[in-house]
XYZ file of C-alpha atoms in Angstrom:
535
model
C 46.984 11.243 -29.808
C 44.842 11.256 -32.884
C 41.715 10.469 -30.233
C 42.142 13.492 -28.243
C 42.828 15.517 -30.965
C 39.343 14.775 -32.567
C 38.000 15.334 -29.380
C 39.241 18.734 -29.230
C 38.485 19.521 -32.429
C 34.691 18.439 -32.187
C 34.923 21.019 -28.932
C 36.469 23.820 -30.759
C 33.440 23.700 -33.318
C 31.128 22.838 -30.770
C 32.338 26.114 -29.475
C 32.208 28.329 -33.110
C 28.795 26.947 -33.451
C 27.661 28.526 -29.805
C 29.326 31.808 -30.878
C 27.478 32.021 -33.958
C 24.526 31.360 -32.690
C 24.283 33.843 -29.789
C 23.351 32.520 -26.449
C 22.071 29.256 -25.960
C 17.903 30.027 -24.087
C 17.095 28.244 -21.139
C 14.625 26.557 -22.711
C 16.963 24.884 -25.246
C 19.374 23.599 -22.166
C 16.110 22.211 -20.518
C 15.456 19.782 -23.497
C 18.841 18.207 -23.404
C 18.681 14.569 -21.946
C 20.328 12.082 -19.494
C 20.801 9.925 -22.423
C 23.378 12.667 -24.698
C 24.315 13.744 -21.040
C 25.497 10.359 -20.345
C 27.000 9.774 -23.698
C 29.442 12.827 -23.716
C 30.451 12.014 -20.635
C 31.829 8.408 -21.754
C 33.233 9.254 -24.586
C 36.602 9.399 -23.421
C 36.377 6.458 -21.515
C 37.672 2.584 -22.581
C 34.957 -0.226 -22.990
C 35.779 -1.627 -19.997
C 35.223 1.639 -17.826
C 31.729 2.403 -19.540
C 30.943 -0.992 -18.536
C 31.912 -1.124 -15.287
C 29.977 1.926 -14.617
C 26.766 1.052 -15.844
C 26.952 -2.024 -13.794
C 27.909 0.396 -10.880
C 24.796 2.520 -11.635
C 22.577 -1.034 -11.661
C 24.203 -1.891 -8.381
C 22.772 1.410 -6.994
C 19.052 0.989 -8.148
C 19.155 -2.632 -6.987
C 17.668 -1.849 -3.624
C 14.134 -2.683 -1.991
C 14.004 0.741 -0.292
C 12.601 3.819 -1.919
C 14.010 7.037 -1.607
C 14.091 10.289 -3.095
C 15.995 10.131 -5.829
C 14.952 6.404 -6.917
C 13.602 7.312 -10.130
C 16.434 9.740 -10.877
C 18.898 6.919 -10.633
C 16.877 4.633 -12.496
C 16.953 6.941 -15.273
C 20.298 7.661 -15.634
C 21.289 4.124 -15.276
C 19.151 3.197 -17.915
C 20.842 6.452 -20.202
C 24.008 4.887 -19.643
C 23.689 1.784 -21.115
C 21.513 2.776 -23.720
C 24.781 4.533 -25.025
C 27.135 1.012 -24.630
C 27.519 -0.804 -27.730
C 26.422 -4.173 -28.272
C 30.039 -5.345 -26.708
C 29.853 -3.111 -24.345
C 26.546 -4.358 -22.914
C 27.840 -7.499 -22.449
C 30.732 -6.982 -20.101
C 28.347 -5.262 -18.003
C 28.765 -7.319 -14.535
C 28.038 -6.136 -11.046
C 27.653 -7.561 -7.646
C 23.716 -7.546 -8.722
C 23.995 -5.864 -11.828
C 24.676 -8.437 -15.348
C 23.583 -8.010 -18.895
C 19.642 -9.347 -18.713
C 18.899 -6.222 -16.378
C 18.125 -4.471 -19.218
C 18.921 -6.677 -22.167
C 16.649 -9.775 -21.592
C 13.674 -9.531 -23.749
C 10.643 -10.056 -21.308
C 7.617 -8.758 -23.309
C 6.272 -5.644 -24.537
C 5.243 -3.700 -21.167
C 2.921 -1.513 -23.205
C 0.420 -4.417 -22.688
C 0.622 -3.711 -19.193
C -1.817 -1.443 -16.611
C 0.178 -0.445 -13.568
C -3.015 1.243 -12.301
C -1.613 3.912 -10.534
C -4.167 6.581 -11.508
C -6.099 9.030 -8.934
C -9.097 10.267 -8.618
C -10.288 6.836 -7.138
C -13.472 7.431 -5.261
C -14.660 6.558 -1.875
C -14.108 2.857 -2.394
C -11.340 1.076 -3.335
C -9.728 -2.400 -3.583
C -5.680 -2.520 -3.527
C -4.424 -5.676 -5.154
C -0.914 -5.786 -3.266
C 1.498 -8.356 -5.113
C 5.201 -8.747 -4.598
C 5.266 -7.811 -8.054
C 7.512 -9.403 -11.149
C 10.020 -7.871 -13.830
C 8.628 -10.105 -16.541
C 6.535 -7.742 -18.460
C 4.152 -10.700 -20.259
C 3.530 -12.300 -16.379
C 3.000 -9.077 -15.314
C -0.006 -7.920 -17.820
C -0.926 -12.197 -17.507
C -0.767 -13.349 -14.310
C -1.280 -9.837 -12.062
C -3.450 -8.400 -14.763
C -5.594 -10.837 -14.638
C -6.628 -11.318 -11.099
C -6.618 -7.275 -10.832
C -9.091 -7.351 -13.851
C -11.371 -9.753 -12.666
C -11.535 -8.310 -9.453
C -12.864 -4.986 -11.243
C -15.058 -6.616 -13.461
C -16.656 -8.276 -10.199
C -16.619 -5.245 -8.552
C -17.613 -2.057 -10.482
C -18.510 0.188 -8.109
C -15.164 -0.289 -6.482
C -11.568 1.425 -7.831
C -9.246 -1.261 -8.635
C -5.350 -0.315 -7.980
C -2.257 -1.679 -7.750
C 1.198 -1.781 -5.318
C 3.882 -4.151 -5.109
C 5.829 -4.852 -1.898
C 8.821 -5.933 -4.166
C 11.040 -2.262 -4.455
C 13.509 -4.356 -6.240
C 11.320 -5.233 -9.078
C 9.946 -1.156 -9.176
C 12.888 0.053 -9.630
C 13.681 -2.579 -12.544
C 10.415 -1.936 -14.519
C 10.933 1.468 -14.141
C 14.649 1.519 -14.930
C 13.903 -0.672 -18.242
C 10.884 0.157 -19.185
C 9.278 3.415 -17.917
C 6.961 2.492 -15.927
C 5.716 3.841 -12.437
C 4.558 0.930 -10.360
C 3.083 2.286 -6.630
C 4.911 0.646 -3.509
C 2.422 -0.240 -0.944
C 2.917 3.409 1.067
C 2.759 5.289 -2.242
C -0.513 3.200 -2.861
C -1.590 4.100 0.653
C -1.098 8.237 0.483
C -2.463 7.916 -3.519
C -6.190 6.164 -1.469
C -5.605 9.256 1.468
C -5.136 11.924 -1.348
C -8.055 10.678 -3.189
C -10.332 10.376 -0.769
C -11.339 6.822 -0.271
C -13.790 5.954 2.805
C -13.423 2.362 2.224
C -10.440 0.242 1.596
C -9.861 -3.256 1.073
C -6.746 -4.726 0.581
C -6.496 -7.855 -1.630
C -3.288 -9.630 -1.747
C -2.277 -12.243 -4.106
C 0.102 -13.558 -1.768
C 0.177 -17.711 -1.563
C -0.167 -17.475 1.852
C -0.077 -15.657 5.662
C 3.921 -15.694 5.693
C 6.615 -12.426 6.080
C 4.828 -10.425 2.753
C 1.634 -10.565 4.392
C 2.662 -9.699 7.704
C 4.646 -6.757 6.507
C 1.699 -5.840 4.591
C -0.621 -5.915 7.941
C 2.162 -4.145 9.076
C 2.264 -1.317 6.750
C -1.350 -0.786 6.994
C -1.235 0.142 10.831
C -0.169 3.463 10.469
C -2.883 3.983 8.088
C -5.881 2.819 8.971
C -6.694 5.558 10.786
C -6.754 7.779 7.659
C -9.996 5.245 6.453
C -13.632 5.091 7.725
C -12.917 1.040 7.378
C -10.423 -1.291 6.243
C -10.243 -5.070 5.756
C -7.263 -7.346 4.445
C -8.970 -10.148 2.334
C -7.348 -14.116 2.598
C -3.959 -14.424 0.599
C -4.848 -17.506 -2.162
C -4.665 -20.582 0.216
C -6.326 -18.924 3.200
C -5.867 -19.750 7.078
C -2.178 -21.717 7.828
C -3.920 -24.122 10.829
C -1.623 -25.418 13.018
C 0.236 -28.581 11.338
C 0.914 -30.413 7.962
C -2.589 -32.332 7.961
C -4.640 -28.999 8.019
C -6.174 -28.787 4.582
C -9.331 -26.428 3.933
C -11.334 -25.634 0.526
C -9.122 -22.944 -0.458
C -6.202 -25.531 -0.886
C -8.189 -27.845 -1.631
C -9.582 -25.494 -4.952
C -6.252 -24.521 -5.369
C -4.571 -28.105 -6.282
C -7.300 -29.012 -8.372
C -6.923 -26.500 -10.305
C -3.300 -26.405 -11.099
C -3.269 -30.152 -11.593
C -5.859 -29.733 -14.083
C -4.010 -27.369 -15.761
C -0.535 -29.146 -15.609
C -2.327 -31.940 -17.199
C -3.879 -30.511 -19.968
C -0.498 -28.816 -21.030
C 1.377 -32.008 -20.977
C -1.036 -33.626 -23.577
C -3.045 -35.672 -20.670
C -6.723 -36.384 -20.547
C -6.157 -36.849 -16.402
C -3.764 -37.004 -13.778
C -4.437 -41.060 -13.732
C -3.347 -40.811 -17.291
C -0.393 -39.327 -16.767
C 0.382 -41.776 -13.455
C 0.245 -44.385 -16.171
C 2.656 -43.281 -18.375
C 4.753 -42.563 -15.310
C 4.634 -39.192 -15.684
C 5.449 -36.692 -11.955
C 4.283 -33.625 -11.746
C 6.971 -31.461 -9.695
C 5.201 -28.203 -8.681
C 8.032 -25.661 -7.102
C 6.969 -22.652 -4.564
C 9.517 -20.147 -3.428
C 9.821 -21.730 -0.128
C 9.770 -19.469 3.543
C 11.546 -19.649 6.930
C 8.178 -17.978 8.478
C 6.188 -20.505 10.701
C 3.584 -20.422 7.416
C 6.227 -22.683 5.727
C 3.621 -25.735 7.294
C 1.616 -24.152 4.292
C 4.042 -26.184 1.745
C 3.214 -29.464 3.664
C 0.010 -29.025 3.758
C -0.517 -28.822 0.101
C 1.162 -32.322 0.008
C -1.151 -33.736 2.217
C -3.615 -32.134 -0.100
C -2.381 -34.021 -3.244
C -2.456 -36.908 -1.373
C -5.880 -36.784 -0.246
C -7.142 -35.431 -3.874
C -5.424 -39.083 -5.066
C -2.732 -37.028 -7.129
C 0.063 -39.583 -6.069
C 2.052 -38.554 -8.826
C 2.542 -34.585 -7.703
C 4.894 -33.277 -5.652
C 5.521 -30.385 -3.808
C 8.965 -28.035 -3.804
C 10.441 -25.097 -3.119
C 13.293 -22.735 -4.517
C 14.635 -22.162 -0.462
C 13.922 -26.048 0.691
C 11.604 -24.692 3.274
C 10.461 -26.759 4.698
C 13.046 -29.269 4.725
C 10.730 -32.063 2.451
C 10.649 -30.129 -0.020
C 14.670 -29.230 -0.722
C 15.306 -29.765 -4.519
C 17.477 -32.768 -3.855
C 14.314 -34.461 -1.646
C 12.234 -34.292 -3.905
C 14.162 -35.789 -6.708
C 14.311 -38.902 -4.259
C 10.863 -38.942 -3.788
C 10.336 -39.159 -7.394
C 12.593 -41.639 -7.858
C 11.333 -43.595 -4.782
C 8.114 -43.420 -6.154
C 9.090 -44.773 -9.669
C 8.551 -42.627 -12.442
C 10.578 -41.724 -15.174
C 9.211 -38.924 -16.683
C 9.306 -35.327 -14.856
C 7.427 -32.092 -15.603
C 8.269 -28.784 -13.833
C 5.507 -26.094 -12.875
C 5.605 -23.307 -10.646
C 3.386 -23.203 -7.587
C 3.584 -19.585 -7.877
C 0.861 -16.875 -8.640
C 3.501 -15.274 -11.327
C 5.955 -16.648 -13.394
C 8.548 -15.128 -12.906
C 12.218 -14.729 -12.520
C 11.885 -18.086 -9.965
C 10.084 -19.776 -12.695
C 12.052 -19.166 -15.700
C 15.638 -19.445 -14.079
C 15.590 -21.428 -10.735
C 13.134 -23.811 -12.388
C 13.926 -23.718 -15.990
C 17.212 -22.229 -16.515
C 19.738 -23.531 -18.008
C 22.247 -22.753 -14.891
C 23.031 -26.191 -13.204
C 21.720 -25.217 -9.980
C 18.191 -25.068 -11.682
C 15.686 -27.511 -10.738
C 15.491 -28.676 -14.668
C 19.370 -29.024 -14.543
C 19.312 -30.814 -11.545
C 16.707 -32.993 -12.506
C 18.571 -34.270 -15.353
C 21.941 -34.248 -13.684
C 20.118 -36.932 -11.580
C 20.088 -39.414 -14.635
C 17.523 -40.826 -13.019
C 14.389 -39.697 -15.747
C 13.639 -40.537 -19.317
C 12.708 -36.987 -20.018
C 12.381 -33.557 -17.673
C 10.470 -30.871 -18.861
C 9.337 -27.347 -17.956
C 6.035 -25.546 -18.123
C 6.295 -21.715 -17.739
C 2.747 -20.760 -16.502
C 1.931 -18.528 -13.303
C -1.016 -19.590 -11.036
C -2.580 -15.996 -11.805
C -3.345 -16.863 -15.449
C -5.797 -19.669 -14.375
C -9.012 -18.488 -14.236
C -10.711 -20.910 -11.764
C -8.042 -19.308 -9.801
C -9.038 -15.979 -10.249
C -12.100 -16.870 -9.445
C -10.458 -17.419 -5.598
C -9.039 -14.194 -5.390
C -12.783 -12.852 -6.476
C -14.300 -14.471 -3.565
C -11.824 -13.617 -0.776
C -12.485 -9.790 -1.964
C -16.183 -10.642 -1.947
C -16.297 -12.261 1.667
C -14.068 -9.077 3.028
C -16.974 -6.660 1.378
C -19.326 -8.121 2.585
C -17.582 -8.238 6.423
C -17.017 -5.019 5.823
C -20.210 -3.784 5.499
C -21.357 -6.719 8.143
C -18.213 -4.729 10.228
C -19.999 -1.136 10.240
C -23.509 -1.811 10.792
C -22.329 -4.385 13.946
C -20.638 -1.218 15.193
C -23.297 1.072 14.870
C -25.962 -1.126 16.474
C -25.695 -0.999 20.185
C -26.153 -3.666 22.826
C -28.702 -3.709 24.964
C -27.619 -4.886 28.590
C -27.540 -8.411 29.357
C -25.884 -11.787 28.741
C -24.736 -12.922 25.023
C -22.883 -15.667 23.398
C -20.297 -14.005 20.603
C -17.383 -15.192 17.960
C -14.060 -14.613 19.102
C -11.773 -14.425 16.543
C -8.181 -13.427 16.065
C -5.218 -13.416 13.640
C -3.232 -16.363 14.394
C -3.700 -20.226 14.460
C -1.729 -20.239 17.419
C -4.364 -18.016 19.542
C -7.473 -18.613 19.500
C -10.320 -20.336 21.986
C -10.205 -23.723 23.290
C -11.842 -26.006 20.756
C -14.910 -27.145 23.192
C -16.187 -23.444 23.089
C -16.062 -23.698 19.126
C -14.827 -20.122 19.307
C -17.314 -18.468 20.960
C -17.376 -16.889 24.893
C -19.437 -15.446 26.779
C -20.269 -11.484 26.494
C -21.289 -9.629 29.261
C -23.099 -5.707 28.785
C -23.964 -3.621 31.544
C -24.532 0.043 31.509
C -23.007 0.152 27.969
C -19.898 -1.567 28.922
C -18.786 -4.751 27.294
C -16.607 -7.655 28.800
C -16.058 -10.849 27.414
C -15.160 -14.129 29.374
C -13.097 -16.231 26.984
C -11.296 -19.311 27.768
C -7.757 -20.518 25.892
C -5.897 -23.637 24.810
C -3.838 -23.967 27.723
C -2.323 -22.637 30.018
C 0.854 -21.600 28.060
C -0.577 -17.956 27.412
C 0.419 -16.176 31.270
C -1.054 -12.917 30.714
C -3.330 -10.621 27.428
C -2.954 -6.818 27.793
C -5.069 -4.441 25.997
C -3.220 -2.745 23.417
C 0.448 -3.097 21.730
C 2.781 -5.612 22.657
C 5.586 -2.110 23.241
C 2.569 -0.444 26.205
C 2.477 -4.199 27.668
C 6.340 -4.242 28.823
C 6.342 -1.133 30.405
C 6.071 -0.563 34.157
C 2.970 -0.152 35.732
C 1.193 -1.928 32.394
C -2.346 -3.356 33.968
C -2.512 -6.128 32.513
C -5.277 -8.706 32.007
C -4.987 -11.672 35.030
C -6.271 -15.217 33.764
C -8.420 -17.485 36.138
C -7.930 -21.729 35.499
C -11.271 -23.201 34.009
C -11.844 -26.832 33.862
C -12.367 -27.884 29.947
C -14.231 -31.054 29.538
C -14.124 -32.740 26.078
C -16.381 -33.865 23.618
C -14.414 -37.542 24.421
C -14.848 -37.196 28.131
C -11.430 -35.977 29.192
C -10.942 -32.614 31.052
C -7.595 -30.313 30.999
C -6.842 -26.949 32.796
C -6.166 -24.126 30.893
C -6.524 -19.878 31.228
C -9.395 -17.918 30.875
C -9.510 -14.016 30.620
C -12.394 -11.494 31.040
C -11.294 -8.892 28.298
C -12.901 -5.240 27.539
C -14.587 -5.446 24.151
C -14.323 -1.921 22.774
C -16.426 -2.212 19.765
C -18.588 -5.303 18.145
C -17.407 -6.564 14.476
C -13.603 -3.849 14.689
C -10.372 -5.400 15.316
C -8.621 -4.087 18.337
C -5.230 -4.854 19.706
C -5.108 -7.312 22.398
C -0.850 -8.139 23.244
C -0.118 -11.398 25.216
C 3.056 -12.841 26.623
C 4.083 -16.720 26.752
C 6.086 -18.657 29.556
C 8.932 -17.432 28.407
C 8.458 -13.754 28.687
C 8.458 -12.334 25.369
C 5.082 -10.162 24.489
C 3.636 -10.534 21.155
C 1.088 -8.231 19.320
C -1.982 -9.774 17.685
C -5.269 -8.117 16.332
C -8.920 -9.690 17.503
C -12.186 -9.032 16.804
C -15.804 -10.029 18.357
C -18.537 -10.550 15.776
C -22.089 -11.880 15.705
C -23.451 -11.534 19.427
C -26.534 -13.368 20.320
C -28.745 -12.997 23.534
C -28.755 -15.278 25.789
C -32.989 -16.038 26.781
């Protein structure tokens, strides 16, 4: 009783106050914030209620779809538990929604560029990440790359978009910040008028962020006098767990180095002799790419690094399940453990499914093993190492430059006649049969261009030019292959489907759909590049 009658008291002179002062202006009602809003409106309600609702409110922002009225819910989420107490904030719980949301101290996000300014320029480079929450990996790890990408490139616009709407919402919720999505990236380069557009992400690999991102592009490219998607860290997949290249190769040096050096090790041999593992944990993918984890095995193994092993959060592939790995540590005999992240942030995977103190973590599960003498963590993203950096430099570099190599190759036009050119195309899985070392034969005549490549096998039935969607429709014409004898450089011979394909343009990607024995048409993007005459 004694509550509710101080409420209505504060209202009554609430009231007397209004009345004295004459009507409230406009102006004065436009200053008044989500935060007092908020706050009067839970004044009447228990602990538990003011809670609940602020984990109801977190709940609703936790989406990875923008819309709208995203950063209007963000805000008053954020209003709401500014005004819980202490207590309060702790009985916040929510199918997503618990106290770190906005609690957990993750550095000061002042230190932070989200690059989201406009007047860009006619050239710019979008560094695309999936993004983190951790305000110190953000400014670190993403920072960094996106800074030594502009410092490489100054006559290029350096911005920023993350494909993570999840994590935007949260570092705007939290702490104020506007971080672009990929489309609001996209109509920010349209608006500003950029000519030239490259997109670098900072992706690990070609898996389901990078193909969304390809995907997301499509419906913009148009709006761009050129575009090019630079290599994600460890480049091309290849087609099984012994395909290594000098991106991956780069890669593991580098983070074994650095491992190293922060356990207190002069070398990886070192270490090996004081039977010290190094356990290095990706996130893990159901996406064919997955091959990608394997492959940086076989990496470490052919580097020598005996005593590193690969993981990943989702135990894709299967190898490299938490539990597997564990074995193959203790299989292999050593006793003392240290956890990295094979990650280019570290992040929320890092610092809880690595080293939290939960006991499905990795570090809890180590030591629930009582196998090891000692397991310990280091907290450290792949985007703070500079050699690393240095990657992501030269992938933005080599697109640049095939950029430019892109546009003049389209403006120069073939004479008639007979020319061997590069046939190249955006998955491991189609390409050219091996003994043509990419390459077929090009064909002008009066201005038109038809090329006469020559596949794997013969497991490719028909290629139709354009989208995979045109292809399955009636009356598609599609392209009919012809069976070519392949001889081998070891003598032996297979049959296998060749095409004779309309090259629109020398040096642009164009769509080029093809369907499988079992039916099912898939798009894919190629390209034909460097033609030379044949005398």
């Amino acid at each position: 009783m004694r509550k509710k009658l101080l409420t209505v008291t504060l209202a009554s002179l609430m009231a007397l106050s209004l009345a004295a002062c004459g009507k409230t202006e406009n102006k004065t009602e436009a200053t008044t914030t989500v935060a007092t809003e908020a706050t009067t409106q839970s004044d009447a309600k228990s602990s538990e209620e003011k809670a609940a609702e602020v984990a109801s409110l977190i709940d609703a922002i936790y989406v990875q779809e923008f819309t709208p009225d995203t950063y209007t819910k963000c805000e008053k989420a954020k209003a709401a538990w500014d005004a819980l107490t202490d207590e309060e904030k702790e009985m916040v719980e929510g199918e997503f929604a618990d106290p770190d949301y906005f609690g957990r101290d993750t550095g000061d996000a002042a230190k932070d560029d989200p690059l989201n300014m406009d007047d860009i320029g006619e050239n710019e480079i979008l560094v695309v990440s999936f993004g983190t929450s951790f305000n110190d990996s953000r400014a670190t790890d993403i920072g960094g790359i996106e800074k030594k990408i502009q410092a490489a490139n100054p006559d290029w616009s350096v911005r920023r978009a993350f494909t993570a709407q999840i994590i935007i919402n949260h570092v705007y919720a939290r702490d104020n910040e506007k971080i672009d999505n990929v489309d609001q990236a996209l109509d920010r380069a349209v608006k500003s008028g950029v000519k030239n557009l490259i997109i670098q992400p900072t992706h690990l690999m070609h898996g389901a962020e990078y193909d969304e991102l390809v995907a997301a592009l499509d419906s913009y490219k148009d709006k761009f006098e050129s575009v090019k998607v630079a290599e994600p860290l460890l480049g091309e997949v290849g087609s099984d767990a012994t395909v290594i290249n000098e991106d991956k190769e780069n890669v593991a040096k580098e983070v074994v180095a650095a491992a190293v050096k922060e356990a207190g090790f002069d070398s990886i041999e070192a270490a090996d002799k004081d039977s010290v593992a190094f356990v290095l944990m990706g996130h893990g993918t159901s996406h064919t790419a997955k091959i990608t984890y394997s492959q940086m095995q076989t990496q470490m193994n052919t580097l020598g690094y005996k005593n590193v092993f690969i993981g990943t959060v989702e135990g894709e592939p299967e190898e490299t399940e938490c539990s597997k790995v564990i074995e193959a540590v203790k299989a292999a005999g050593y006793k003392k453990v240290v956890l990295r992240p094979l990650m280019v942030v570290a992040g929320d995977h890092a610092n809880n499914d690595m080293a939290g103190d939960d006991e499905d973590s990795w570090k809890s599960m180590f030591i629930a093993a009582k196998a090891f003498d000692s397991v310990d963590t280091q907290i450290s993203g792949l985007g703070r190492i500079e050699a690393i950096e240095d990657i992501y430099v030269a992938h933005t570099k080599a697109a640049i430059e095939a950029l430019g190599s892109s546009a003049s190759a389209s403006e120069a036009k073939l004479e008639d006649g007979e020319y061997e050119a590069v046939f190249t195309t955006d998955s491991s899985m189609f390409h050219i049969n091996e003994a043509y070392d990419n390459k077929g034969k090009l064909t002008v005549k009066d201005g038109v261009m038809t090329m006469h490549i020559v596949l794997t096998s013969d497991k490719i039935v028909n290629l139709y030019p354009g989208s995979a969607e045109d292809a399955a429709k009636d009356g598609a014409e599609l392209y009919q292959p012809t069976k070519e004898t392949v001889e081998y450089s070891d003598g032996t011979t297979e049959e296998a489907n060749a095409f004779d394909i309309t090259v629109p343009a020398i040096g642009e990607e164009f769509d080029l759909a093809l369907i499988g024995a079992k039916g099912k048409w898939y798009d894919h993007k190629v390209k034909v590049t460097d033609p030379v005459k044949v005398q």
